[in-house]
CSV table of C-alpha atoms and ligand atoms in Angstrom, one decimal:
chain,number,residue,atom,x,y,z
N,1,MET,CA,0.1,-0.1,0.2
N,2,ASP,CA,1.4,3.7,-1.0
N,3,PHE,CA,2.3,5.1,2.4
N,4,SER,CA,2.6,9.4,2.7
N,5,PHE,CA,3.5,10.8,5.9
N,6,GLU,CA,3.7,14.5,6.8
N,7,ALA,CA,4.7,15.7,10.4
N,8,THR,CA,5.7,18.0,12.5
N,9,LEU,CA,6.9,18.3,16.0
N,10,PRO,CA,8.5,21.6,17.5
N,11,GLU,CA,9.6,20.3,20.6
N,12,ARG,CA,11.6,18.1,18.8
N,13,HIS,CA,12.4,20.1,16.1
N,14,PHE,CA,11.0,17.5,14.0
N,15,ASP,CA,9.5,18.3,10.4
N,16,VAL,CA,9.7,15.9,8.0
N,17,ALA,CA,7.3,14.8,4.8
N,18,PHE,CA,8.0,11.7,2.2
N,19,ALA,CA,6.4,9.0,0.7
N,20,LEU,CA,6.4,5.8,0.1
N,21,ALA,CA,5.0,3.5,-3.3
N,22,HIS,CA,3.7,0.4,-2.5
N,23,GLY,CA,6.3,-2.5,-2.1
N,24,GLN,CA,9.1,-0.1,-1.5
N,25,THR,CA,11.7,-0.3,1.0
N,26,LEU,CA,13.3,3.0,2.8
N,27,ALA,CA,16.1,3.4,4.9
N,28,VAL,CA,16.3,6.5,7.1
N,29,LEU,CA,19.6,7.3,8.2
N,30,GLY,CA,21.0,10.1,10.4
N,31,PRO,CA,23.2,11.2,13.1
N,32,ASN,CA,22.2,10.8,16.6
N,33,GLY,CA,19.5,13.0,17.5
N,34,ALA,CA,18.4,13.6,14.2
N,35,GLY,CA,15.1,12.3,14.5
N,36,LYS,CA,14.6,8.8,13.2
N,37,SER,CA,13.1,7.5,16.2
N,38,THR,CA,10.6,10.0,16.7
N,39,LEU,CA,9.7,9.4,12.7
N,40,LEU,CA,9.0,5.6,14.0
N,41,ASN,CA,7.2,6.6,16.7
N,42,LEU,CA,5.1,8.8,15.2
N,43,VAL,CA,4.2,6.3,12.4
N,44,ALA,CA,3.3,3.4,14.9
N,45,GLY,CA,1.4,5.7,16.8
N,46,LEU,CA,3.4,6.0,19.9
N,47,LEU,CA,3.9,9.7,19.9
N,48,ALA,CA,1.2,12.1,18.2
N,49,PRO,CA,2.5,14.9,16.0
N,50,SER,CA,1.6,18.9,16.7
N,51,ALA,CA,0.2,18.5,13.0
N,52,GLY,CA,0.6,16.4,9.8
N,53,ARG,CA,-1.5,13.7,8.2
N,54,ALA,CA,-0.3,10.4,7.3
N,55,THR,CA,-2.0,7.7,5.3
N,56,LEU,CA,-1.4,3.9,4.5
N,57,GLY,CA,-3.4,3.0,1.1
N,58,ASP,CA,-6.8,4.0,1.9
N,59,GLY,CA,-6.7,4.4,6.0
N,60,VAL,CA,-5.4,7.6,8.2
N,61,LEU,CA,-3.1,6.8,10.9
N,62,PHE,CA,-3.0,10.5,12.0
N,63,ASP,CA,-4.4,13.7,10.4
N,64,VAL,CA,-3.6,16.6,13.0
N,65,GLY,CA,-4.3,20.3,12.2
N,66,ALA,CA,-6.6,23.2,12.4
N,67,GLY,CA,-9.7,21.7,14.2
N,68,ARG,CA,-9.0,18.1,13.2
N,69,ARG,CA,-7.5,15.7,15.6
N,70,VAL,CA,-7.7,11.8,13.9
N,71,LEU,CA,-5.0,9.4,15.8
N,72,THR,CA,-5.8,5.7,15.2
N,73,GLU,CA,-5.2,3.6,17.8
N,74,PRO,CA,-1.8,1.8,17.0
N,75,ARG,CA,-3.0,-1.8,16.9
N,76,ARG,CA,-5.4,-0.6,14.3
N,77,ARG,CA,-2.6,1.2,12.1
N,78,GLY,CA,-1.7,-1.8,10.0
N,79,VAL,CA,1.5,-1.6,11.1
N,80,SER,CA,4.3,-3.6,12.8
N,81,LEU,CA,7.8,-2.9,14.5
N,82,LEU,CA,10.6,-4.5,14.7
N,83,ALA,CA,12.9,-3.2,17.1
N,84,GLN,CA,16.6,-3.6,17.8
N,85,GLU,CA,16.4,-6.1,20.9
N,86,ALA,CA,13.8,-9.3,20.1
N,87,LEU,CA,11.0,-8.0,23.3
N,88,LEU,CA,9.6,-11.1,23.2
N,89,PHE,CA,7.6,-12.5,26.0
N,90,PRO,CA,9.7,-14.1,28.5
N,91,HIS,CA,6.7,-16.5,29.8
N,92,LEU,CA,5.7,-17.5,26.1
N,93,THR,CA,7.6,-20.3,23.7
N,94,ALA,CA,8.6,-19.2,20.5
N,95,LEU,CA,5.5,-20.3,18.8
N,96,GLU,CA,3.1,-18.5,21.4
N,97,ASN,CA,5.3,-14.9,20.8
N,98,VAL,CA,4.4,-15.7,17.1
N,99,ALA,CA,1.0,-16.8,17.6
N,100,PHE,CA,0.3,-13.7,19.9
N,101,GLY,CA,-1.1,-11.3,17.2
N,102,PRO,CA,-3.2,-13.3,15.1
N,103,ARG,CA,-5.0,-14.7,18.5
N,104,SER,CA,-5.4,-11.1,19.4
N,105,ARG,CA,-6.9,-10.2,16.5
N,106,GLY,CA,-9.1,-12.7,17.0
N,107,MET,CA,-7.9,-16.1,15.0
N,108,PRO,CA,-8.8,-19.4,16.4
N,109,ARG,CA,-6.3,-20.8,18.7
N,110,ALA,CA,-5.6,-23.6,16.3
N,111,GLN,CA,-5.4,-21.6,13.1
N,112,ALA,CA,-2.9,-18.9,15.1
N,113,HIS,CA,-0.7,-21.4,16.1
N,114,ALA,CA,-0.8,-23.0,12.5
N,115,THR,CA,0.3,-19.5,11.6
N,116,ALA,CA,2.9,-18.7,13.6
N,117,THR,CA,4.4,-22.2,12.6
N,118,THR,CA,4.4,-21.2,9.0
N,119,TRP,CA,5.9,-18.0,9.9
N,120,LEU,CA,8.7,-19.6,12.1
N,121,ASP,CA,9.5,-22.1,9.0
N,122,ARG,CA,9.8,-19.1,7.2
N,123,VAL,CA,12.2,-17.2,9.3
N,124,GLY,CA,14.2,-20.4,9.8
N,125,VAL,CA,13.8,-21.5,13.1
N,126,ALA,CA,10.8,-23.7,13.1
N,127,GLU,CA,12.7,-26.4,15.1
N,128,LEU,CA,12.7,-23.7,18.2
N,129,ALA,CA,9.1,-23.1,18.5
N,130,GLN,CA,8.6,-24.8,21.8
N,131,ARG,CA,11.5,-22.8,23.5
N,132,ARG,CA,10.9,-19.8,25.4
N,133,PRO,CA,13.2,-16.5,24.5
N,134,GLY,CA,15.6,-17.2,27.8
N,135,ARG,CA,16.9,-20.4,25.8
N,136,LEU,CA,17.1,-18.6,22.7
N,137,SER,CA,20.3,-17.0,21.3
N,138,GLY,CA,20.1,-13.4,19.8
N,139,GLY,CA,19.9,-13.8,16.6
N,140,GLN,CA,17.6,-16.9,16.9
N,141,ALA,CA,15.4,-14.4,18.9
N,142,GLN,CA,15.5,-11.8,16.2
N,143,ARG,CA,14.6,-14.0,13.7
N,144,VAL,CA,11.4,-15.0,16.1
N,145,ALA,CA,11.0,-11.1,16.3
N,146,VAL,CA,10.8,-10.8,12.2
N,147,ALA,CA,8.3,-13.7,12.6
N,148,ARG,CA,5.9,-12.2,14.9
N,149,ALA,CA,6.0,-8.9,13.4
N,150,LEU,CA,5.0,-10.4,10.0
N,151,ALA,CA,2.4,-12.8,11.7
N,152,ALA,CA,0.2,-9.5,12.2
N,153,GLU,CA,0.3,-9.1,8.7
N,154,PRO,CA,1.6,-5.4,8.6
N,155,SER,CA,0.9,-3.0,5.6
N,156,LEU,CA,3.7,-1.5,6.8
N,157,LEU,CA,6.6,-2.8,8.4
N,158,LEU,CA,8.9,-0.6,10.6
N,159,LEU,CA,12.6,-2.1,11.6
N,160,ASP,CA,14.3,0.0,14.1
N,161,GLU,CA,18.2,-0.7,13.7
N,162,PRO,CA,17.1,-4.6,13.2
N,163,LEU,CA,20.4,-6.1,13.4
N,164,ALA,CA,22.2,-3.2,15.7
N,165,ALA,CA,22.1,-5.6,18.3
N,166,LEU,CA,23.1,-8.4,16.6
N,167,ASP,CA,26.7,-10.2,17.4
N,168,VAL,CA,28.8,-10.0,13.8
N,169,THR,CA,28.9,-13.4,13.1
N,170,VAL,CA,24.9,-13.7,13.0
N,171,ALA,CA,23.9,-10.2,11.6
N,172,PRO,CA,24.9,-11.2,8.2
N,173,ALA,CA,22.3,-14.2,8.1
N,174,VAL,CA,19.5,-12.3,9.7
N,175,ARG,CA,20.2,-9.3,7.0
N,176,ALA,CA,19.9,-12.0,4.2
N,177,LEU,CA,16.5,-13.1,5.6
N,178,LEU,CA,15.3,-9.5,6.2
N,179,ARG,CA,16.6,-9.1,2.6
N,180,ASP,CA,14.4,-11.7,1.3
N,181,VAL,CA,11.1,-10.7,4.2
N,182,LEU,CA,11.5,-7.3,2.6
N,183,ALA,CA,11.3,-7.6,-1.0
N,184,GLU,CA,8.1,-6.5,-2.1
N,185,ARG,CA,7.2,-5.5,1.3
N,186,THR,CA,6.4,-1.9,2.1
N,187,ALA,CA,8.9,-1.3,5.3
N,188,ILE,CA,10.9,2.1,6.7
N,189,VAL,CA,14.3,0.6,8.2
N,190,VAL,CA,16.2,3.1,10.6
N,191,THR,CA,19.6,2.1,10.2
N,192,HIS,CA,23.5,3.4,11.3
N,193,ASP,CA,24.9,1.2,8.7
N,194,PRO,CA,25.1,2.3,4.8
N,195,LEU,CA,25.3,-1.5,4.3
N,196,ASP,CA,21.9,-1.8,5.6
N,197,ALA,CA,20.7,0.7,3.3
N,198,PHE,CA,22.5,-0.6,0.1
N,199,LEU,CA,21.4,-4.2,0.9
N,200,LEU,CA,17.9,-3.5,2.2
N,201,ALA,CA,16.6,-0.2,0.7
N,202,ASP,CA,15.5,0.6,-2.8
N,203,HIS,CA,15.0,4.7,-1.4
N,204,VAL,CA,17.0,6.4,1.6
N,205,LEU,CA,15.9,9.4,3.4
N,206,VAL,CA,18.8,11.0,5.5
N,207,LEU,CA,17.6,13.3,8.5
N,208,ASP,CA,19.8,15.4,10.2
N,209,GLY,CA,18.4,17.8,12.9
N,210,GLY,CA,14.8,16.9,12.7
N,211,ARG,CA,14.8,17.8,8.7
N,212,VAL,CA,15.3,15.5,5.7
N,213,VAL,CA,18.9,17.0,4.2
N,214,GLU,CA,18.9,13.8,1.5
N,215,ALA,CA,16.5,11.7,-0.2
N,216,GLY,CA,16.7,9.6,-3.4
N,217,PRO,CA,17.0,6.0,-4.7
N,218,THR,CA,19.4,4.5,-2.5
N,219,GLY,CA,22.2,4.0,-5.8
N,220,ASP,CA,22.1,7.9,-6.1
N,221,VAL,CA,22.3,9.1,-2.5
N,222,LEU,CA,25.4,6.3,-1.8
N,223,THR,CA,27.0,7.5,-5.3
N,224,ARG,CA,26.3,11.1,-5.0
N,225,PRO,CA,25.8,12.4,-2.1
N,226,VAL,CA,24.8,16.3,-1.4
N,227,THR,CA,25.4,16.8,2.4
N,228,GLY,CA,28.6,15.9,4.4
N,229,PHE,CA,27.0,13.1,5.9
N,230,GLY,CA,25.8,11.5,3.3
N,231,ALA,CA,29.1,11.5,2.0
N,232,ARG,CA,30.3,9.9,5.4
N,233,LEU,CA,27.8,7.3,4.9
N,234,ALA,CA,28.8,6.0,1.5
N,235,GLY,CA,32.2,6.3,2.4
N,236,LEU,CA,33.3,8.9,-0.1
N,237,ASN,CA,34.9,12.6,-0.3
N,238,LEU,CA,32.5,15.1,-1.4
N,239,VAL,CA,34.3,18.3,-2.4
N,240,ARG,CA,31.6,21.0,-3.2
N,241,GLY,CA,32.7,23.0,-5.7
N,242,ARG,CA,31.5,25.3,-9.3
N,243,ARG,CA,31.3,25.2,-12.7
N,244,THR,CA,34.5,27.0,-14.2
N,245,PRO,CA,35.0,27.2,-18.2
N,246,ALA,CA,37.3,24.8,-17.6
N,247,GLY,CA,35.4,22.1,-15.8
N,248,PHE,CA,35.2,21.7,-11.9
N,249,GLU,CA,36.8,23.7,-9.5
N,250,GLY,CA,36.5,22.8,-6.0
N,251,SER,CA,36.4,24.9,-2.8
N,252,ASN,CA,39.7,23.0,-1.8
N,253,GLY,CA,41.2,24.3,-5.0
N,254,LEU,CA,40.9,21.2,-6.8
N,255,VAL,CA,40.6,21.3,-10.7
N,256,VAL,CA,39.1,18.6,-12.8
N,257,PRO,CA,38.0,19.1,-16.5
N,258,TRP,CA,34.0,18.5,-17.0
N,259,GLU,CA,32.1,18.9,-19.7
N,260,GLY,CA,28.7,19.1,-18.0
N,261,PRO,CA,25.5,21.1,-19.2
N,262,HIS,CA,25.9,23.3,-16.8
N,263,LEU,CA,26.3,27.4,-16.8
N,264,PRO,CA,29.0,29.1,-15.1
N,265,GLY,CA,28.8,29.9,-11.4
N,266,ASP,CA,26.4,26.6,-10.6
N,267,GLU,CA,27.4,24.6,-7.1
N,268,LEU,CA,28.6,21.5,-8.1
N,269,GLY,CA,29.8,18.6,-6.2
N,270,LEU,CA,32.2,15.9,-6.9
N,271,ALA,CA,32.7,12.7,-5.3
N,272,VAL,CA,35.5,9.9,-5.1
N,273,ARG,CA,36.8,7.2,-3.1
N,274,PRO,CA,39.3,7.7,-0.6
N,275,ALA,CA,40.9,4.9,-2.3
N,276,ALA,CA,41.0,6.3,-5.8
N,277,VAL,CA,43.0,9.0,-4.2
N,278,ALA,CA,46.5,9.0,-4.8
N,279,VAL,CA,49.2,10.4,-2.9
N,280,THR,CA,52.6,11.7,-4.2
N,281,ARG,CA,55.6,13.7,-2.3
N,282,ALA,CA,55.9,17.5,-3.6
N,283,ALA,CA,59.4,18.8,-3.2
N,284,ALA,CA,60.9,15.4,-3.2
N,285,GLY,CA,59.3,13.8,-6.3
N,286,ILE,CA,58.7,10.8,-4.3
N,287,THR,CA,56.1,8.6,-5.9
N,288,PRO,CA,54.6,5.5,-4.0
N,289,ASN,CA,56.0,2.1,-4.5
N,290,GLY,CA,53.0,1.2,-6.5
N,291,SER,CA,52.0,-2.2,-4.8
N,292,ARG,CA,49.1,-3.5,-6.4
N,293,GLY,CA,45.7,-3.0,-4.6
N,294,SER,CA,47.3,0.1,-2.7
N,295,ALA,CA,45.7,3.8,-3.6
N,296,GLY,CA,47.9,5.0,-6.3
N,297,SER,CA,49.0,2.2,-7.5
N,298,TRP,CA,47.8,3.3,-11.2
N,299,LEU,CA,50.6,6.3,-10.5
N,300,ASP,CA,53.5,4.4,-12.1
N,301,ASP,CA,51.9,2.3,-14.6
N,302,ASP,CA,54.0,2.8,-17.4
N,303,ASP,CA,51.0,2.9,-20.2
N,304,ASP,CA,49.5,6.0,-18.3
N,305,ALA,CA,52.5,7.8,-16.6
N,306,VAL,CA,54.7,10.9,-17.2
N,307,SER,CA,57.3,12.5,-15.1
N,308,GLY,CA,56.8,15.9,-14.2
N,309,ALA,CA,58.9,18.3,-11.9
N,310,ASP,CA,56.6,16.7,-9.3
N,311,GLY,CA,57.4,13.2,-9.9
N,312,PRO,CA,55.6,10.7,-12.4
N,313,HIS,CA,51.9,11.4,-12.7
N,314,PRO,CA,49.3,10.1,-15.3
N,315,ILE,CA,48.1,12.2,-18.0
N,316,GLY,CA,45.1,13.9,-17.4
N,317,ALA,CA,45.0,13.6,-13.8
N,318,SER,CA,44.0,16.4,-11.6
N,319,ARG,CA,46.6,17.4,-9.2
N,320,LEU,CA,46.3,19.4,-6.1
N,321,THR,CA,49.4,20.5,-3.5
N,322,ALA,CA,48.2,20.1,0.3
N,323,ARG,CA,49.6,19.6,3.6
N,324,VAL,CA,48.2,16.3,5.5
N,325,ASP,CA,46.3,17.5,8.2
N,326,ASP,CA,46.2,14.0,9.9
N,327,VAL,CA,47.1,10.3,9.3
N,328,GLU,CA,45.1,7.6,10.4
N,329,HIS,CA,45.1,3.9,10.8
N,330,ARG,CA,42.0,1.8,9.2
N,331,GLY,CA,42.7,-1.7,9.3
N,332,ASP,CA,45.1,-2.2,6.3
N,333,VAL,CA,45.0,0.7,4.9
N,334,VAL,CA,46.3,4.2,6.4
N,335,ARG,CA,44.1,7.2,5.5
N,336,VAL,CA,45.9,10.9,4.6
N,337,HIS,CA,43.8,13.5,5.3
N,338,ALA,CA,44.7,16.6,3.7
N,339,ALA,CA,42.4,20.2,1.7
N,340,GLY,CA,39.5,18.4,3.4
N,341,MET,CA,39.6,14.9,1.5
N,342,ALA,CA,41.2,11.5,2.4
N,343,ALA,CA,43.0,9.0,0.7
N,344,ASP,CA,43.7,5.5,1.6
N,345,LEU,CA,46.9,4.2,0.8
N,346,ALA,CA,49.2,0.9,1.7
N,347,PRO,CA,51.0,1.0,4.7
N,348,ALA,CA,54.0,0.7,3.2
N,349,ASP,CA,53.4,4.0,0.3
N,350,VAL,CA,52.9,6.0,3.8
N,351,VAL,CA,56.3,4.7,5.2
N,352,SER,CA,58.1,4.9,1.7
N,353,LEU,CA,56.6,8.3,1.2
N,354,GLY,CA,57.3,9.7,4.7
N,355,ILE,CA,53.7,11.3,5.3
N,356,LEU,CA,53.2,13.1,8.5
N,357,PRO,CA,50.8,15.4,9.7
N,358,GLY,CA,52.0,18.5,8.1
N,359,THR,CA,53.7,16.9,5.3
N,360,GLU,CA,53.4,18.6,1.8
N,361,VAL,CA,51.7,16.4,-0.7
N,362,VAL,CA,50.3,16.2,-4.0
N,363,LEU,CA,46.8,14.3,-4.1
N,364,VAL,CA,46.2,13.2,-7.3
N,365,VAL,CA,42.7,12.2,-8.8
N,366,ARG,CA,42.1,10.7,-12.1
N,367,PRO,CA,39.0,12.3,-13.8
N,368,GLU,CA,37.6,8.7,-14.7
N,369,ASP,CA,37.2,7.8,-11.0
N,370,VAL,CA,35.1,10.8,-9.9
N,371,ALA,CA,31.3,11.8,-10.4
N,372,ILE,CA,30.7,15.4,-10.6
N,373,TYR,CA,27.0,16.8,-10.2
N,374,PRO,CA,24.6,19.4,-9.3
N,375,LEU,CA,24.6,20.2,-5.8
N,376,PRO,CA,21.8,22.2,-3.8
N,377,ALA,CA,22.9,25.4,-1.7
N,378,PRO,CA,24.8,24.5,1.7
N,379,GLY,CA,22.3,24.0,4.4
N,380,PRO,CA,23.0,25.5,7.7
N,381,ARG,CA,23.8,22.3,9.3
N,382,ASP,CA,26.2,21.3,6.2
N,383,THR,CA,30.3,21.7,5.6
N,384,GLY,CA,32.1,24.4,5.3
N,385,PRO,CA,34.5,25.3,2.6
N,386,GLY,CA,36.4,22.6,1.5
N,387,GLY,CA,33.6,20.1,1.5
N,388,ALA,CA,33.8,16.7,3.6
N,389,ALA,CA,36.2,13.8,4.1
N,390,VAL,CA,34.7,10.8,5.0
N,391,GLY,CA,34.6,9.8,8.0
N,392,ARG,CA,37.5,9.7,10.8
D,401,ATP,N1,11.4,11.5,24.9
D,401,ATP,C1,11.8,12.4,24.7
D,401,ATP,N2,11.3,13.5,25.1
D,401,ATP,C2,11.7,14.8,24.6
D,401,ATP,N3,12.6,14.9,23.4
D,401,ATP,C3,13.2,13.7,22.8
D,401,ATP,C4,12.6,12.7,23.4
D,401,ATP,N4,13.4,11.4,22.4
D,401,ATP,C5,14.2,12.2,22.0
D,401,ATP,N5,13.9,13.6,21.8
D,401,ATP,C6,14.8,14.6,21.2
D,401,ATP,O1,14.0,14.4,19.8
D,401,ATP,C7,15.2,14.9,18.9
D,401,ATP,C8,15.1,13.6,17.7
D,401,ATP,O2,15.6,12.7,18.5
D,401,ATP,P1,15.4,10.9,18.1
D,401,ATP,O3,15.1,10.1,19.3
D,401,ATP,O4,14.0,11.0,17.3
D,401,ATP,O5,16.8,10.7,17.1
D,401,ATP,P2,17.1,9.7,16.3
D,401,ATP,O6,17.5,9.9,15.5
D,401,ATP,O7,16.2,8.6,16.6
D,401,ATP,O8,18.4,9.4,17.8
D,401,ATP,P3,19.2,7.9,17.5
D,401,ATP,O9,20.3,7.7,16.3
D,401,ATP,O10,20.4,8.5,18.7
D,401,ATP,O11,18.4,6.8,18.5
D,401,ATP,C9,16.2,15.1,19.4
D,401,ATP,O12,16.9,16.7,19.8
D,401,ATP,C10,16.0,14.5,20.9
D,401,ATP,O13,16.4,14.8,22.2
C-alpha cells in the first residue's frame, strides 16, 4: 500500500515529509538525535504530531491540524514494529510469541498456531517453536521477532536498527533473511549502517536535526551524496565546488576537466572514493612504490604515467598540493587527510613517502574516478568550505 507522511513536532524540532510507493523499502539514516526514532514512533502511533497527516492505502494513521485531531489507535494502523532487541514475551514459547498477534486479532488458537508455525519455518527456526526466549540466542530471538512482526500481516513494516544488537557473526544471516522478507513489502528501516541501506532499501532518507537533508534512490544517494553526512555514509569524499569554463573547481582548489551541461557559477559536488585518491610527495618527487591493490598503484603504471617536475603522474589526472592534516590507521590501509579529502594508502606507501601530519603532498585524482553533479546550496548544518572528507 502507498504510504504518505508529513508531520511536525516543534518540541523535537521535527518537520519531515515523504512518500513511499507500495512495495518500496525506505532506509532512514542520520546522526544521533536526527529524529529517526521520532519518525518511527509517529508512524507506529506511540507519539502524536503537533500537525500533519499520514495515510497508508485508504487508511488515515493521523490527521492533526486546525480543528482536526484524528489519531488512529496503534494496533489499528496496520503497522508492525521490529525493534533492535527482540522484546519477546519471556513467559511464552517462540510459537506462542508469534501466534500472539493473530490470536489478539481474534484468530482461533489452532489456526493462529498453524500461522505461527508457517512463519517460524519461513524465518528458519521451526525447530525452536517450543523454546522460551531465555533459551534462544540473539540471532534466533531476532528471527522469532521477525516472524512475530510478519504474522501480524502489517501493511507497513517498521524496523528500528534490526541488526544493531546482533553479533557480527550472526548479523549477515539475519540481514539476508530481512532482504528476502522486505522484497515486495512496504517497509521503513532505521539504520546507522550504509550497508543495510544498500542491501535492504531501494530508497534512502537522510535526516539531520529533524529535517530531511537527502532523499532519493539508494544508488543515487550513495554514489552522489549532497551533504557531508551523506558522503560519510557512502564512504566518499565530497568536494563542493562550482562550474568554471575549464570544468569543476573545488573550494579546496581541486580542478577537474568536466564537460557537464551547466552554466558557469553552478554549485557542483565531486565525489571520489578515498581508495581512488593517490598521493605523491611534492618537493622530493617521491612516488608510492605502487604495490598492487594500494591507493596510487596506477601512478607508476608505465602505460599512463609521465614524469613531471613533481614526479610521475598519469596524463589527464588532476593534482592538488596540500598539507597533511592527519594520518589514521584503518585496518589494512592508512587514511591520509588533506585539503578536506581522504586518501587510503597502503602502509608501506605511507612509510616510503614519509607522510606525517604537516607533510606537503600532492593529491592526484583521475577524471574517470570522480562523479561530478549539481548540488543544492549548503544548508546551515552542512559542511563548510572545502567539502567533507569521509568519516574518521
Ligand atoms: N522522550 C523525549 N522527550 C523529549 N525529546 C526527545 C525525546 N526523545 C528524543 N527527543 C529529542 O528529539 C530529537 C530527535 O530524537 P530521536 O530520538 O528521534 O533521534 P534519533 O535519530 O532516533 O537518534 P539516535 O540515533 O540517537 O537514536 C532529539 O533532539 C532528541 O533530544
